[in-house]
């Protein structure tokens, strides 16, 4: 990601960084099995939409209805959008059933999996609009790339010898290739822009993250493990920094990170820990850097454990 704007809060100061642009993506993934399997949660056909890698809608062959997976999808899109989505997924379900049968005849009769991913990526312009960067329209068979669309040249690319008959057939239908190219570069970007806007408006309603500071005994009697925990933030693309006085601590200083972990409410958490001497009189501060639009003022955090009522854990 390139940063479009960045908020950093550290011990009484707020900086706003403006940078290049950020990338967003909208992808739809369809998965079909050649026959049902008796495993919970595994369906013969599934379809899902992903905005920046996060599920926004879902359909499966058992429930036969497209449903929203984000609050803003439910609130902003009318009933006929979901009706059209359901009919579209049902027709694709039938298409997959027919074509997986064709591929089984061509490549063997054992149970198989056919997947299709279609979507686009865009970068924000200075005025906030999105410009097309890349389109994806590809098929995967049993975990291997099978066929993909080259949007630049407007042709299909066979990844295996078995895909050659399909490539030749589809390349003969110029209107299909023109439609595919137009969808990726225009219609998909239009939907991506709309969804990103809805998502960012929803983000503005969210509360700022909570930050907790605590310490526990280290293995060495003269040391403590200082931990700063940031939780309840969204999106997950943040940078967490601990400063000792004015210096940012790194792994060379013994800094350890949990990485970004999910909470059960679709927000995220991250903790940073470092061993310090009990006698250390330095000032420790926590800096949170957001990568996305729509995330506004975050609480200013002082990580100086001596100024907090921290929890001391005895091992």
PDB file of C-alpha atoms in Angstrom:
ATOM      1  CA  UNK A   1       0.000   0.000   0.000  1.00  0.00           C
ATOM      2  CA  UNK A   2       1.053   3.590  -0.659  1.00  0.00           C
ATOM      3  CA  UNK A   3      -0.083   5.976   2.029  1.00  0.00           C
ATOM      4  CA  UNK A   4      -2.569   8.668   1.069  1.00  0.00           C
ATOM      5  CA  UNK A   5      -2.646  10.244   4.472  1.00  0.00           C
ATOM      6  CA  UNK A   6      -1.386   9.168   7.791  1.00  0.00           C
ATOM      7  CA  UNK A   7      -2.265  10.002  11.391  1.00  0.00           C
ATOM      8  CA  UNK A   8       0.340   9.486  14.080  1.00  0.00           C
ATOM      9  CA  UNK A   9      -0.333  10.164  17.748  1.00  0.00           C
ATOM     10  CA  UNK A  10       2.529  10.156  20.192  1.00  0.00           C
ATOM     11  CA  UNK A  11       2.502  11.632  23.663  1.00  0.00           C
ATOM     12  CA  UNK A  12       0.690  14.906  23.162  1.00  0.00           C
ATOM     13  CA  UNK A  13       1.503  15.486  19.504  1.00  0.00           C
ATOM     14  CA  UNK A  14      -0.395  14.821  16.292  1.00  0.00           C
ATOM     15  CA  UNK A  15       1.232  14.705  12.876  1.00  0.00           C
ATOM     16  CA  UNK A  16      -0.574  14.373   9.539  1.00  0.00           C
ATOM     17  CA  UNK A  17       1.502  12.876   6.728  1.00  0.00           C
ATOM     18  CA  UNK A  18       0.344  13.179   3.116  1.00  0.00           C
ATOM     19  CA  UNK A  19       1.805  10.733   0.693  1.00  0.00           C
ATOM     20  CA  UNK A  20       1.161   9.107  -2.684  1.00  0.00           C
ATOM     21  CA  UNK A  21      -2.002   7.029  -2.915  1.00  0.00           C
ATOM     22  CA  UNK A  22      -3.564   3.884  -1.592  1.00  0.00           C
ATOM     23  CA  UNK A  23      -4.660   0.793  -3.448  1.00  0.00           C
ATOM     24  CA  UNK A  24      -8.087  -0.833  -3.140  1.00  0.00           C
ATOM     25  CA  UNK A  25      -9.361  -4.069  -4.613  1.00  0.00           C
ATOM     26  CA  UNK A  26     -12.675  -5.737  -5.385  1.00  0.00           C
ATOM     27  CA  UNK A  27     -12.663  -9.450  -6.175  1.00  0.00           C
ATOM     28  CA  UNK A  28     -15.315 -12.120  -6.584  1.00  0.00           C
ATOM     29  CA  UNK A  29     -14.355 -15.752  -6.034  1.00  0.00           C
ATOM     30  CA  UNK A  30     -16.477 -18.691  -7.178  1.00  0.00           C
ATOM     31  CA  UNK A  31     -15.711 -22.285  -6.180  1.00  0.00           C
ATOM     32  CA  UNK A  32     -17.443 -25.411  -7.471  1.00  0.00           C
ATOM     33  CA  UNK A  33     -16.907 -29.048  -6.506  1.00  0.00           C
ATOM     34  CA  UNK A  34     -17.647 -31.820  -8.979  1.00  0.00           C
ATOM     35  CA  UNK A  35     -19.748 -33.574  -6.344  1.00  0.00           C
ATOM     36  CA  UNK A  36     -20.961 -32.874  -2.797  1.00  0.00           C
ATOM     37  CA  UNK A  37     -18.754 -33.674   0.177  1.00  0.00           C
ATOM     38  CA  UNK A  38     -19.968 -34.583   3.637  1.00  0.00           C
ATOM     39  CA  UNK A  39     -18.040 -31.943   5.542  1.00  0.00           C
ATOM     40  CA  UNK A  40     -19.595 -29.156   7.639  1.00  0.00           C
ATOM     41  CA  UNK A  41     -19.317 -25.744   6.024  1.00  0.00           C
ATOM     42  CA  UNK A  42     -18.140 -27.142   2.673  1.00  0.00           C
ATOM     43  CA  UNK A  43     -20.680 -26.623  -0.111  1.00  0.00           C
ATOM     44  CA  UNK A  44     -20.759 -27.841  -3.687  1.00  0.00           C
ATOM     45  CA  UNK A  45     -20.849 -24.224  -4.863  1.00  0.00           C
ATOM     46  CA  UNK A  46     -19.875 -20.995  -3.086  1.00  0.00           C
ATOM     47  CA  UNK A  47     -19.455 -17.390  -4.196  1.00  0.00           C
ATOM     48  CA  UNK A  48     -18.166 -14.421  -2.252  1.00  0.00           C
ATOM     49  CA  UNK A  49     -17.262 -10.791  -2.814  1.00  0.00           C
ATOM     50  CA  UNK A  50     -14.116  -9.361  -1.220  1.00  0.00           C
ATOM     51  CA  UNK A  51     -13.346  -5.673  -0.715  1.00  0.00           C
ATOM     52  CA  UNK A  52      -9.679  -5.183   0.166  1.00  0.00           C
ATOM     53  CA  UNK A  53      -9.578  -8.865   1.095  1.00  0.00           C
ATOM     54  CA  UNK A  54     -12.583  -8.645   3.454  1.00  0.00           C
ATOM     55  CA  UNK A  55     -15.798 -10.520   2.678  1.00  0.00           C
ATOM     56  CA  UNK A  56     -18.711  -8.257   1.775  1.00  0.00           C
ATOM     57  CA  UNK A  57     -21.275 -10.765   0.441  1.00  0.00           C
ATOM     58  CA  UNK A  58     -21.760 -14.525   0.273  1.00  0.00           C
ATOM     59  CA  UNK A  59     -23.755 -17.236  -1.519  1.00  0.00           C
ATOM     60  CA  UNK A  60     -23.717 -21.027  -1.273  1.00  0.00           C
ATOM     61  CA  UNK A  61     -25.563 -23.906  -2.897  1.00  0.00           C
ATOM     62  CA  UNK A  62     -27.310 -24.886   0.324  1.00  0.00           C
ATOM     63  CA  UNK A  63     -28.973 -21.562   1.139  1.00  0.00           C
ATOM     64  CA  UNK A  64     -29.356 -20.327  -2.464  1.00  0.00           C
ATOM     65  CA  UNK A  65     -29.448 -16.633  -1.569  1.00  0.00           C
ATOM     66  CA  UNK A  66     -26.865 -13.838  -1.724  1.00  0.00           C
ATOM     67  CA  UNK A  67     -26.475 -12.144   1.664  1.00  0.00           C
ATOM     68  CA  UNK A  68     -24.469  -9.107   2.864  1.00  0.00           C
ATOM     69  CA  UNK A  69     -21.536  -9.643   5.192  1.00  0.00           C
ATOM     70  CA  UNK A  70     -20.927  -5.992   6.058  1.00  0.00           C
ATOM     71  CA  UNK A  71     -23.304  -3.608   7.811  1.00  0.00           C
ATOM     72  CA  UNK A  72     -22.940  -0.926   5.140  1.00  0.00           C
ATOM     73  CA  UNK A  73     -23.819  -3.435   2.403  1.00  0.00           C
ATOM     74  CA  UNK A  74     -27.051  -4.220   4.230  1.00  0.00           C
ATOM     75  CA  UNK A  75     -27.878  -0.557   4.838  1.00  0.00           C
ATOM     76  CA  UNK A  76     -26.900   1.010   1.510  1.00  0.00           C
ATOM     77  CA  UNK A  77     -27.913  -1.492  -1.175  1.00  0.00           C
ATOM     78  CA  UNK A  78     -31.605  -1.978  -2.051  1.00  0.00           C
ATOM     79  CA  UNK A  79     -33.495  -5.267  -2.039  1.00  0.00           C
ATOM     80  CA  UNK A  80     -33.391  -5.596  -5.819  1.00  0.00           C
ATOM     81  CA  UNK A  81     -29.574  -5.551  -5.685  1.00  0.00           C
ATOM     82  CA  UNK A  82     -29.679  -8.708  -3.577  1.00  0.00           C
ATOM     83  CA  UNK A  83     -32.381 -10.256  -5.761  1.00  0.00           C
ATOM     84  CA  UNK A  84     -30.262  -9.670  -8.873  1.00  0.00           C
ATOM     85  CA  UNK A  85     -27.214 -10.967  -7.033  1.00  0.00           C
ATOM     86  CA  UNK A  86     -29.021 -14.166  -6.090  1.00  0.00           C
ATOM     87  CA  UNK A  87     -30.170 -14.782  -9.673  1.00  0.00           C
ATOM     88  CA  UNK A  88     -26.670 -14.078 -10.983  1.00  0.00           C
ATOM     89  CA  UNK A  89     -25.100 -16.530  -8.540  1.00  0.00           C
ATOM     90  CA  UNK A  90     -27.673 -19.195  -9.402  1.00  0.00           C
ATOM     91  CA  UNK A  91     -26.910 -18.883 -13.113  1.00  0.00           C
ATOM     92  CA  UNK A  92     -23.170 -19.060 -12.434  1.00  0.00           C
ATOM     93  CA  UNK A  93     -23.788 -22.127 -10.278  1.00  0.00           C
ATOM     94  CA  UNK A  94     -25.375 -23.835 -13.290  1.00  0.00           C
ATOM     95  CA  UNK A  95     -22.553 -22.649 -15.567  1.00  0.00           C
ATOM     96  CA  UNK A  96     -19.981 -24.167 -13.210  1.00  0.00           C
ATOM     97  CA  UNK A  97     -21.891 -27.451 -13.071  1.00  0.00           C
ATOM     98  CA  UNK A  98     -21.828 -27.760 -16.861  1.00  0.00           C
ATOM     99  CA  UNK A  99     -18.216 -26.693 -17.309  1.00  0.00           C
ATOM    100  CA  UNK A 100     -16.740 -28.788 -14.541  1.00  0.00           C
ATOM    101  CA  UNK A 101     -18.347 -31.744 -16.318  1.00  0.00           C
ATOM    102  CA  UNK A 102     -16.624 -30.726 -19.559  1.00  0.00           C
ATOM    103  CA  UNK A 103     -13.267 -30.454 -17.811  1.00  0.00           C
ATOM    104  CA  UNK A 104     -13.703 -33.825 -16.117  1.00  0.00           C
ATOM    105  CA  UNK A 105     -14.191 -35.432 -19.528  1.00  0.00           C
ATOM    106  CA  UNK A 106     -11.098 -33.633 -20.783  1.00  0.00           C
ATOM    107  CA  UNK A 107      -8.833 -34.175 -17.771  1.00  0.00           C
ATOM    108  CA  UNK A 108     -10.138 -37.200 -15.860  1.00  0.00           C
ATOM    109  CA  UNK A 109     -13.205 -38.362 -13.945  1.00  0.00           C
ATOM    110  CA  UNK A 110     -11.947 -38.057 -10.377  1.00  0.00           C
ATOM    111  CA  UNK A 111     -13.504 -35.452  -8.041  1.00  0.00           C
ATOM    112  CA  UNK A 112     -12.350 -31.955  -9.016  1.00  0.00           C
ATOM    113  CA  UNK A 113     -12.503 -28.297  -7.985  1.00  0.00           C
ATOM    114  CA  UNK A 114     -13.044 -25.416 -10.415  1.00  0.00           C
ATOM    115  CA  UNK A 115     -12.491 -21.836  -9.259  1.00  0.00           C
ATOM    116  CA  UNK A 116     -12.971 -18.465 -10.900  1.00  0.00           C
ATOM    117  CA  UNK A 117     -11.657 -15.145  -9.620  1.00  0.00           C
ATOM    118  CA  UNK A 118     -12.644 -11.877 -11.266  1.00  0.00           C
ATOM    119  CA  UNK A 119     -12.024  -8.342 -10.067  1.00  0.00           C
ATOM    120  CA  UNK A 120      -9.975  -5.185 -10.214  1.00  0.00           C
ATOM    121  CA  UNK A 121      -7.537  -2.994  -8.325  1.00  0.00           C
ATOM    122  CA  UNK A 122      -7.490   0.795  -8.293  1.00  0.00           C
ATOM    123  CA  UNK A 123      -5.406   3.605  -6.812  1.00  0.00           C
ATOM    124  CA  UNK A 124      -6.746   6.835  -5.399  1.00  0.00           C
ATOM    125  CA  UNK A 125      -6.138  10.065  -7.293  1.00  0.00           C
ATOM    126  CA  UNK A 126      -5.492  13.379  -5.561  1.00  0.00           C
ATOM    127  CA  UNK A 127      -9.217  14.196  -5.795  1.00  0.00           C
ATOM    128  CA  UNK A 128     -10.180  10.919  -4.097  1.00  0.00           C
ATOM    129  CA  UNK A 129     -11.379   9.140  -7.246  1.00  0.00           C
ATOM    130  CA  UNK A 130     -10.055   5.724  -8.213  1.00  0.00           C
ATOM    131  CA  UNK A 131      -8.103   4.954 -11.359  1.00  0.00           C
ATOM    132  CA  UNK A 132      -7.796   1.471 -12.828  1.00  0.00           C
ATOM    133  CA  UNK A 133      -4.520  -0.344 -12.118  1.00  0.00           C
ATOM    134  CA  UNK A 134      -5.069  -4.012 -12.812  1.00  0.00           C
ATOM    135  CA  UNK A 135      -7.809  -6.475 -13.646  1.00  0.00           C
ATOM    136  CA  UNK A 136      -7.991 -10.155 -12.744  1.00  0.00           C
ATOM    137  CA  UNK A 137     -10.081 -12.712 -14.620  1.00  0.00           C
ATOM    138  CA  UNK A 138      -8.721 -16.219 -14.171  1.00  0.00           C
ATOM    139  CA  UNK A 139      -9.755 -19.838 -13.751  1.00  0.00           C
ATOM    140  CA  UNK A 140      -8.100 -22.425 -11.561  1.00  0.00           C
ATOM    141  CA  UNK A 141      -8.580 -26.179 -11.777  1.00  0.00           C
ATOM    142  CA  UNK A 142      -7.621 -28.451  -8.870  1.00  0.00           C
ATOM    143  CA  UNK A 143      -5.371 -25.765  -7.437  1.00  0.00           C
ATOM    144  CA  UNK A 144      -3.485 -25.065 -10.677  1.00  0.00           C
ATOM    145  CA  UNK A 145      -3.835 -22.065 -12.981  1.00  0.00           C
ATOM    146  CA  UNK A 146      -5.913 -23.033 -16.000  1.00  0.00           C
ATOM    147  CA  UNK A 147      -6.985 -19.995 -18.042  1.00  0.00           C
ATOM    148  CA  UNK A 148      -6.624 -16.225 -17.624  1.00  0.00           C
ATOM    149  CA  UNK A 149      -7.564 -13.071 -19.494  1.00  0.00           C
ATOM    150  CA  UNK A 150      -4.863 -10.709 -20.772  1.00  0.00           C
ATOM    151  CA  UNK A 151      -6.699  -7.393 -20.558  1.00  0.00           C
ATOM    152  CA  UNK A 152      -3.896  -5.427 -22.223  1.00  0.00           C
ATOM    153  CA  UNK A 153      -4.047  -7.489 -25.415  1.00  0.00           C
ATOM    154  CA  UNK A 154      -7.678  -8.585 -25.115  1.00  0.00           C
ATOM    155  CA  UNK A 155      -6.984 -12.320 -25.420  1.00  0.00           C
ATOM    156  CA  UNK A 156      -7.172 -15.436 -23.263  1.00  0.00           C
ATOM    157  CA  UNK A 157      -4.006 -17.168 -22.072  1.00  0.00           C
ATOM    158  CA  UNK A 158      -3.997 -20.961 -21.673  1.00  0.00           C
ATOM    159  CA  UNK A 159      -1.925 -22.097 -18.704  1.00  0.00           C
ATOM    160  CA  UNK A 160      -2.150 -25.807 -19.581  1.00  0.00           C
ATOM    161  CA  UNK A 161      -2.526 -27.790 -22.834  1.00  0.00           C
ATOM    162  CA  UNK A 162      -6.040 -28.798 -21.740  1.00  0.00           C
ATOM    163  CA  UNK A 163      -7.045 -25.118 -21.699  1.00  0.00           C
ATOM    164  CA  UNK A 164      -6.137 -24.562 -25.365  1.00  0.00           C
ATOM    165  CA  UNK A 165      -9.553 -25.596 -26.788  1.00  0.00           C
ATOM    166  CA  UNK A 166     -11.325 -23.135 -24.484  1.00  0.00           C
ATOM    167  CA  UNK A 167      -8.851 -20.353 -25.310  1.00  0.00           C
ATOM    168  CA  UNK A 168      -9.372 -20.794 -29.052  1.00  0.00           C
ATOM    169  CA  UNK A 169     -13.149 -20.885 -28.700  1.00  0.00           C
ATOM    170  CA  UNK A 170     -13.367 -17.801 -26.476  1.00  0.00           C
ATOM    171  CA  UNK A 171     -10.881 -15.771 -28.521  1.00  0.00           C
ATOM    172  CA  UNK A 172     -13.146 -16.235 -31.539  1.00  0.00           C
ATOM    173  CA  UNK A 173     -15.911 -14.348 -29.710  1.00  0.00           C
ATOM    174  CA  UNK A 174     -14.543 -10.802 -29.872  1.00  0.00           C
ATOM    175  CA  UNK A 175     -17.606  -9.308 -28.213  1.00  0.00           C
ATOM    176  CA  UNK A 176     -16.918 -11.507 -25.151  1.00  0.00           C
ATOM    177  CA  UNK A 177     -13.336 -10.282 -24.897  1.00  0.00           C
ATOM    178  CA  UNK A 178     -14.404  -6.650 -25.369  1.00  0.00           C
ATOM    179  CA  UNK A 179     -17.033  -7.039 -22.644  1.00  0.00           C
ATOM    180  CA  UNK A 180     -14.531  -8.679 -20.262  1.00  0.00           C
ATOM    181  CA  UNK A 181     -12.000  -5.891 -20.784  1.00  0.00           C
ATOM    182  CA  UNK A 182     -14.685  -3.230 -20.338  1.00  0.00           C
ATOM    183  CA  UNK A 183     -16.007  -4.832 -17.164  1.00  0.00           C
ATOM    184  CA  UNK A 184     -12.570  -4.987 -15.541  1.00  0.00           C
ATOM    185  CA  UNK A 185     -11.514  -1.459 -16.463  1.00  0.00           C
ATOM    186  CA  UNK A 186     -14.831   0.363 -16.017  1.00  0.00           C
ATOM    187  CA  UNK A 187     -17.771  -1.382 -14.359  1.00  0.00           C
ATOM    188  CA  UNK A 188     -15.646  -3.117 -11.732  1.00  0.00           C
ATOM    189  CA  UNK A 189     -13.864   0.144 -10.870  1.00  0.00           C
ATOM    190  CA  UNK A 190     -17.230   1.917 -10.582  1.00  0.00           C
ATOM    191  CA  UNK A 191     -18.444  -0.663  -8.062  1.00  0.00           C
ATOM    192  CA  UNK A 192     -15.107  -0.564  -6.249  1.00  0.00           C
ATOM    193  CA  UNK A 193     -15.346   3.229  -5.901  1.00  0.00           C
ATOM    194  CA  UNK A 194     -18.887   2.991  -4.566  1.00  0.00           C
ATOM    195  CA  UNK A 195     -18.051   0.251  -2.056  1.00  0.00           C
ATOM    196  CA  UNK A 196     -14.899   2.010  -0.818  1.00  0.00           C
ATOM    197  CA  UNK A 197     -16.937   5.169  -0.247  1.00  0.00           C
ATOM    198  CA  UNK A 198     -19.595   3.265   1.719  1.00  0.00           C
ATOM    199  CA  UNK A 199     -16.931   1.471   3.732  1.00  0.00           C
ATOM    200  CA  UNK A 200     -15.105   4.679   4.634  1.00  0.00           C
ATOM    201  CA  UNK A 201     -18.316   6.371   5.732  1.00  0.00           C
ATOM    202  CA  UNK A 202     -18.936   3.412   8.024  1.00  0.00           C
ATOM    203  CA  UNK A 203     -15.392   3.716   9.396  1.00  0.00           C
ATOM    204  CA  UNK A 204     -16.053   7.282  10.515  1.00  0.00           C
ATOM    205  CA  UNK A 205     -18.724   5.967  12.883  1.00  0.00           C
ATOM    206  CA  UNK A 206     -16.330   3.618  14.646  1.00  0.00           C
ATOM    207  CA  UNK A 207     -14.791   4.460  17.988  1.00  0.00           C
ATOM    208  CA  UNK A 208     -11.036   5.034  18.226  1.00  0.00           C
ATOM    209  CA  UNK A 209      -8.940   2.098  19.392  1.00  0.00           C
ATOM    210  CA  UNK A 210      -8.268   1.468  23.056  1.00  0.00           C
ATOM    211  CA  UNK A 211      -4.715   1.309  24.334  1.00  0.00           C
ATOM    212  CA  UNK A 212      -3.544  -0.484  27.463  1.00  0.00           C
ATOM    213  CA  UNK A 213      -0.133  -0.500  29.086  1.00  0.00           C
ATOM    214  CA  UNK A 214       1.060  -3.128  31.523  1.00  0.00           C
ATOM    215  CA  UNK A 215       4.227  -4.768  32.757  1.00  0.00           C
ATOM    216  CA  UNK A 216       5.291  -8.058  34.253  1.00  0.00           C
ATOM    217  CA  UNK A 217       8.404  -9.527  35.752  1.00  0.00           C
ATOM    218  CA  UNK A 218      11.072 -10.718  33.379  1.00  0.00           C
ATOM    219  CA  UNK A 219      13.227 -13.780  33.995  1.00  0.00           C
ATOM    220  CA  UNK A 220      15.993 -11.472  35.150  1.00  0.00           C
ATOM    221  CA  UNK A 221      15.154  -9.949  38.544  1.00  0.00           C
ATOM    222  CA  UNK A 222      16.338  -6.474  37.577  1.00  0.00           C
ATOM    223  CA  UNK A 223      14.127  -6.270  34.481  1.00  0.00           C
ATOM    224  CA  UNK A 224      10.484  -5.851  33.501  1.00  0.00           C
ATOM    225  CA  UNK A 225       8.617  -6.680  30.307  1.00  0.00           C
ATOM    226  CA  UNK A 226       6.757  -3.559  29.196  1.00  0.00           C
ATOM    227  CA  UNK A 227       3.778  -4.239  26.903  1.00  0.00           C
ATOM    228  CA  UNK A 228       1.608  -1.773  24.984  1.00  0.00           C
ATOM    229  CA  UNK A 229      -1.646  -3.182  23.580  1.00  0.00           C
ATOM    230  CA  UNK A 230      -3.746  -1.410  20.941  1.00  0.00           C
ATOM    231  CA  UNK A 231      -7.144  -3.014  20.312  1.00  0.00           C
ATOM    232  CA  UNK A 232     -10.409  -2.256  18.550  1.00  0.00           C
ATOM    233  CA  UNK A 233      -8.886  -0.649  15.458  1.00  0.00           C
ATOM    234  CA  UNK A 234     -10.025  -1.064  11.875  1.00  0.00           C
ATOM    235  CA  UNK A 235      -8.788  -1.404   9.205  1.00  0.00           C
ATOM    236  CA  UNK A 236      -5.913  -3.622  10.202  1.00  0.00           C
ATOM    237  CA  UNK A 237      -3.239  -1.738   8.278  1.00  0.00           C
ATOM    238  CA  UNK A 238      -1.553   0.197  11.062  1.00  0.00           C
ATOM    239  CA  UNK A 239       1.974   0.630  12.288  1.00  0.00           C
ATOM    240  CA  UNK A 240       2.625   0.522  16.028  1.00  0.00           C
ATOM    241  CA  UNK A 241       5.816   2.096  17.342  1.00  0.00           C
ATOM    242  CA  UNK A 242       7.279   2.261  20.836  1.00  0.00           C
ATOM    243  CA  UNK A 243       9.710   5.105  21.478  1.00  0.00           C
ATOM    244  CA  UNK A 244      12.279   5.218  24.239  1.00  0.00           C
ATOM    245  CA  UNK A 245      12.623   8.953  24.710  1.00  0.00           C
ATOM    246  CA  UNK A 246      12.937  10.053  21.047  1.00  0.00           C
ATOM    247  CA  UNK A 247      14.233   6.790  19.579  1.00  0.00           C
ATOM    248  CA  UNK A 248      11.943   4.241  17.912  1.00  0.00           C
ATOM    249  CA  UNK A 249      12.641   0.754  19.256  1.00  0.00           C
ATOM    250  CA  UNK A 250      13.245  -2.113  16.830  1.00  0.00           C
ATOM    251  CA  UNK A 251      13.917  -5.838  16.975  1.00  0.00           C
ATOM    252  CA  UNK A 252      17.572  -4.966  17.589  1.00  0.00           C
ATOM    253  CA  UNK A 253      16.432  -3.551  20.942  1.00  0.00           C
ATOM    254  CA  UNK A 254      14.590  -6.770  21.767  1.00  0.00           C
ATOM    255  CA  UNK A 255      11.194  -5.455  20.657  1.00  0.00           C
ATOM    256  CA  UNK A 256       8.693  -8.241  20.063  1.00  0.00           C
ATOM    257  CA  UNK A 257       5.377  -7.923  18.239  1.00  0.00           C
ATOM    258  CA  UNK A 258       2.290 -10.106  18.144  1.00  0.00           C
ATOM    259  CA  UNK A 259       1.523  -8.835  14.654  1.00  0.00           C
ATOM    260  CA  UNK A 260      -2.037  -7.852  13.810  1.00  0.00           C
ATOM    261  CA  UNK A 261      -4.571 -10.283  15.311  1.00  0.00           C
ATOM    262  CA  UNK A 262      -8.361 -10.394  14.802  1.00  0.00           C
ATOM    263  CA  UNK A 263     -10.917  -9.636  17.499  1.00  0.00           C
ATOM    264  CA  UNK A 264     -14.345 -11.267  17.412  1.00  0.00           C
ATOM    265  CA  UNK A 265     -16.080  -8.069  16.213  1.00  0.00           C
ATOM    266  CA  UNK A 266     -14.116  -7.637  12.934  1.00  0.00           C
ATOM    267  CA  UNK A 267     -11.727  -5.169  14.574  1.00  0.00           C
ATOM    268  CA  UNK A 268      -8.081  -5.953  15.266  1.00  0.00           C
ATOM    269  CA  UNK A 269      -5.474  -5.826  17.992  1.00  0.00           C
ATOM    270  CA  UNK A 270      -1.707  -5.679  18.207  1.00  0.00           C
ATOM    271  CA  UNK A 271       0.731  -5.699  21.091  1.00  0.00           C
ATOM    272  CA  UNK A 272       4.374  -4.652  21.296  1.00  0.00           C
ATOM    273  CA  UNK A 273       6.645  -5.759  24.151  1.00  0.00           C
ATOM    274  CA  UNK A 274      10.180  -4.958  25.202  1.00  0.00           C
ATOM    275  CA  UNK A 275      12.373  -5.832  28.182  1.00  0.00           C
ATOM    276  CA  UNK A 276      13.582  -2.846  30.189  1.00  0.00           C
ATOM    277  CA  UNK A 277      15.524  -2.330  33.378  1.00  0.00           C
ATOM    278  CA  UNK A 278      13.447  -1.565  36.459  1.00  0.00           C
ATOM    279  CA  UNK A 279      15.773   1.354  37.048  1.00  0.00           C
ATOM    280  CA  UNK A 280      15.239   2.785  33.553  1.00  0.00           C
ATOM    281  CA  UNK A 281      13.962   6.371  33.869  1.00  0.00           C
ATOM    282  CA  UNK A 282      13.378   6.826  30.132  1.00  0.00           C
ATOM    283  CA  UNK A 283      10.053   8.005  28.755  1.00  0.00           C
ATOM    284  CA  UNK A 284       8.223   5.387  26.696  1.00  0.00           C
ATOM    285  CA  UNK A 285       5.480   6.401  24.239  1.00  0.00           C
ATOM    286  CA  UNK A 286       3.297   4.464  21.829  1.00  0.00           C
ATOM    287  CA  UNK A 287       2.667   5.733  18.297  1.00  0.00           C
ATOM    288  CA  UNK A 288      -0.204   4.515  16.105  1.00  0.00           C
ATOM    289  CA  UNK A 289      -0.032   5.204  12.399  1.00  0.00           C
ATOM    290  CA  UNK A 290      -3.152   4.672  10.281  1.00  0.00           C
ATOM    291  CA  UNK A 291      -2.964   3.867   6.587  1.00  0.00           C
ATOM    292  CA  UNK A 292      -6.494   4.568   5.472  1.00  0.00           C
ATOM    293  CA  UNK A 293      -8.968   7.322   4.826  1.00  0.00           C
ATOM    294  CA  UNK A 294     -11.880   7.632   7.229  1.00  0.00           C
ATOM    295  CA  UNK A 295      -9.807   6.924  10.344  1.00  0.00           C
ATOM    296  CA  UNK A 296      -9.618  10.166  12.258  1.00  0.00           C
ATOM    297  CA  UNK A 297      -8.345  11.334  15.650  1.00  0.00           C
ATOM    298  CA  UNK A 298      -6.904   8.585  17.771  1.00  0.00           C
ATOM    299  CA  UNK A 299      -6.165   8.902  21.438  1.00  0.00           C
ATOM    300  CA  UNK A 300      -2.745  10.207  22.392  1.00  0.00           C
ATOM    301  CA  UNK A 301      -0.924   7.568  24.358  1.00  0.00           C
ATOM    302  CA  UNK A 302       1.843   7.758  26.918  1.00  0.00           C
ATOM    303  CA  UNK A 303       3.405   4.344  27.376  1.00  0.00           C
ATOM    304  CA  UNK A 304       5.574   5.375  30.307  1.00  0.00           C
ATOM    305  CA  UNK A 305       4.722   2.533  32.641  1.00  0.00           C
ATOM    306  CA  UNK A 306       5.748   4.553  35.703  1.00  0.00           C
ATOM    307  CA  UNK A 307       2.821   6.934  35.085  1.00  0.00           C
ATOM    308  CA  UNK A 308       0.235   4.155  34.801  1.00  0.00           C
ATOM    309  CA  UNK A 309      -1.444   1.775  37.190  1.00  0.00           C
ATOM    310  CA  UNK A 310      -0.101  -1.273  35.441  1.00  0.00           C
ATOM    311  CA  UNK A 311      -0.821  -4.899  36.175  1.00  0.00           C
ATOM    312  CA  UNK A 312       2.166  -6.801  37.505  1.00  0.00           C
ATOM    313  CA  UNK A 313       1.989 -10.516  36.738  1.00  0.00           C
ATOM    314  CA  UNK A 314       3.947 -12.935  38.861  1.00  0.00           C
ATOM    315  CA  UNK A 315       5.142 -16.031  37.018  1.00  0.00           C
TER     316      UNK A 315
END
